[in-house]
Short mmCIF file of C-alpha atoms in Angstrom, two decimals:
data_model
loop_
_atom_site.label_atom_id
_atom_site.label_comp_id
_atom_site.label_asym_id
_atom_site.label_seq_id
_atom_site.Cartn_x
_atom_site.Cartn_y
_atom_site.Cartn_z
CA UNK S 89 0.04 0.21 0.09
CA UNK S 90 0.93 3.45 -0.51
CA UNK S 91 -0.19 5.73 2.49
CA UNK S 92 -1.05 9.26 1.89
CA UNK S 93 -0.77 10.91 5.55
CA UNK S 94 -1.53 14.19 7.63
CA UNK S 95 1.47 15.57 9.37
CA UNK S 96 0.24 15.08 13.15
CA UNK S 97 1.81 16.80 16.34
CA UNK S 98 2.55 14.64 19.09
CA UNK S 99 -0.41 13.27 21.20
CA UNK S 100 -2.58 13.68 17.69
CA UNK S 101 -4.04 11.10 15.86
CA UNK S 102 -1.97 10.36 12.51
CA UNK S 103 -4.40 9.29 9.70
CA UNK S 104 -3.57 7.54 6.41
CA UNK S 105 -5.29 7.23 3.27
CA UNK S 106 -4.73 4.55 0.43
CA UNK S 107 -6.92 4.67 -2.79
CA UNK S 108 -6.15 1.72 -4.95
CA UNK S 109 -7.40 0.41 -8.43
CA UNK S 110 -6.71 -3.17 -9.41
CA UNK S 111 -7.26 -4.73 -12.54
CA UNK S 112 -9.02 -7.91 -12.69
CA UNK S 113 -10.06 -9.36 -16.43
CA UNK S 114 -12.24 -6.56 -17.96
CA UNK S 115 -12.94 -4.88 -14.54
CA UNK S 116 -11.46 -2.37 -12.36
CA UNK S 117 -11.61 -3.12 -8.57
CA UNK S 118 -11.42 0.21 -6.84
CA UNK S 119 -10.66 0.31 -3.17
CA UNK S 120 -10.33 2.91 -0.20
CA UNK S 121 -8.48 2.14 2.95
CA UNK S 122 -7.91 4.33 5.94
CA UNK S 123 -5.47 3.65 9.01
CA UNK S 124 -4.87 5.55 12.25
CA UNK S 125 -2.23 5.34 14.94
CA UNK S 126 -4.60 5.56 18.01
CA UNK S 127 -8.25 4.43 18.59
CA UNK S 128 -10.29 7.10 15.97
CA UNK S 129 -13.70 7.84 14.53
CA UNK S 130 -13.20 8.87 10.90
CA UNK S 131 -15.56 9.92 8.34
CA UNK S 132 -14.70 9.45 4.47
CA UNK S 133 -15.37 10.10 1.20
CA UNK S 134 -14.56 8.19 -1.88
CA UNK S 135 -15.68 9.54 -5.68
CA UNK S 136 -14.68 7.25 -8.62
CA UNK S 137 -14.73 8.95 -11.95
CA UNK S 138 -14.97 7.35 -15.02
CA UNK S 139 -14.65 9.02 -18.87
CA UNK S 140 -15.02 6.75 -21.52
CA UNK S 141 -16.20 7.75 -25.11
CA UNK S 142 -19.39 9.47 -24.93
CA UNK S 143 -19.67 8.07 -21.02
CA UNK S 144 -18.83 10.54 -18.33
CA UNK S 145 -20.00 9.62 -14.94
CA UNK S 146 -19.02 9.32 -10.87
CA UNK S 147 -20.02 7.44 -8.05
CA UNK S 148 -19.47 8.43 -4.41
CA UNK S 149 -19.38 6.71 -1.32
CA UNK S 150 -19.24 7.98 2.16
CA UNK S 151 -19.64 6.77 5.97
CA UNK S 152 -18.00 6.70 9.31
CA UNK S 153 -15.51 4.14 10.76
CA UNK S 154 -14.36 3.53 14.09
CA UNK S 155 -11.04 2.36 14.20
CA UNK S 156 -8.58 0.75 16.48
CA UNK S 157 -4.47 1.64 16.77
CA UNK S 158 -2.66 0.56 13.43
CA UNK S 159 -5.81 -1.09 12.32
CA UNK S 160 -6.78 -0.77 8.38
CA UNK S 161 -9.99 -0.70 7.36
CA UNK S 162 -11.36 -0.81 3.89
CA UNK S 163 -14.02 2.21 3.46
CA UNK S 164 -15.29 1.55 -0.08
CA UNK S 165 -15.25 -0.98 -2.95
CA UNK S 166 -16.41 0.26 -6.61
CA UNK S 167 -16.35 -2.09 -9.40
CA UNK S 168 -16.33 -0.76 -13.06
CA UNK S 169 -16.06 -2.10 -16.50
CA UNK S 170 -12.93 -1.19 -18.51
CA UNK S 171 -13.63 0.49 -22.07
CA UNK S 172 -10.75 0.70 -24.43
CA UNK S 173 -9.48 4.46 -23.94
CA UNK S 174 -11.32 4.77 -20.91
CA UNK S 175 -9.80 6.90 -18.13
CA UNK S 176 -10.83 6.03 -14.41
CA UNK S 177 -9.81 7.83 -11.39
CA UNK S 178 -10.58 7.41 -7.64
CA UNK S 179 -10.02 9.81 -4.70
CA UNK S 180 -10.25 9.05 -1.16
CA UNK S 181 -10.39 11.70 1.46
CA UNK S 182 -10.85 10.90 5.41
CA UNK S 183 -10.86 13.10 8.55
CA UNK S 184 -10.73 11.98 12.14
CA UNK S 185 -13.26 13.79 14.13
CA UNK S 186 -11.46 14.69 17.29
CA UNK S 187 -8.78 16.50 15.76
CA UNK S 188 -9.76 17.20 12.40
CA UNK S 189 -6.86 15.67 10.95
CA UNK S 190 -6.98 14.29 7.33
CA UNK S 191 -5.83 12.96 4.20
CA UNK S 192 -6.51 12.23 0.95
CA UNK S 193 -5.24 9.59 -1.75
CA UNK S 194 -5.77 9.66 -5.77
CA UNK S 195 -5.36 6.63 -7.81
CA UNK S 196 -5.96 6.37 -11.86
CA UNK S 197 -5.90 3.64 -14.60
CA UNK S 198 -6.44 3.82 -18.21
CA UNK S 199 -8.36 1.57 -20.28
#
């Protein structure tokens, strides 16, 4: 995983994000993951944008998760069909409720 993180001061929650795109046959499986170094409640949003020929669209998933220290949780999963010449982007953003520390991660793929 390639983590994107917020720089936290001591005694503050460090939050890490990872948006990932994996090709499986003719599909892309798109995932969002979040991790914190302390117990935390995190609000997240993942937006997946697809641009392929005459078709442009986006899907957004959001929610709240509770994390234990150094626990990685999957926040989202989206599967899209790959189209020749298509462009696919996933962006995950997350914010820890107590401190407001946040992170974002972006992944892209082409068909």
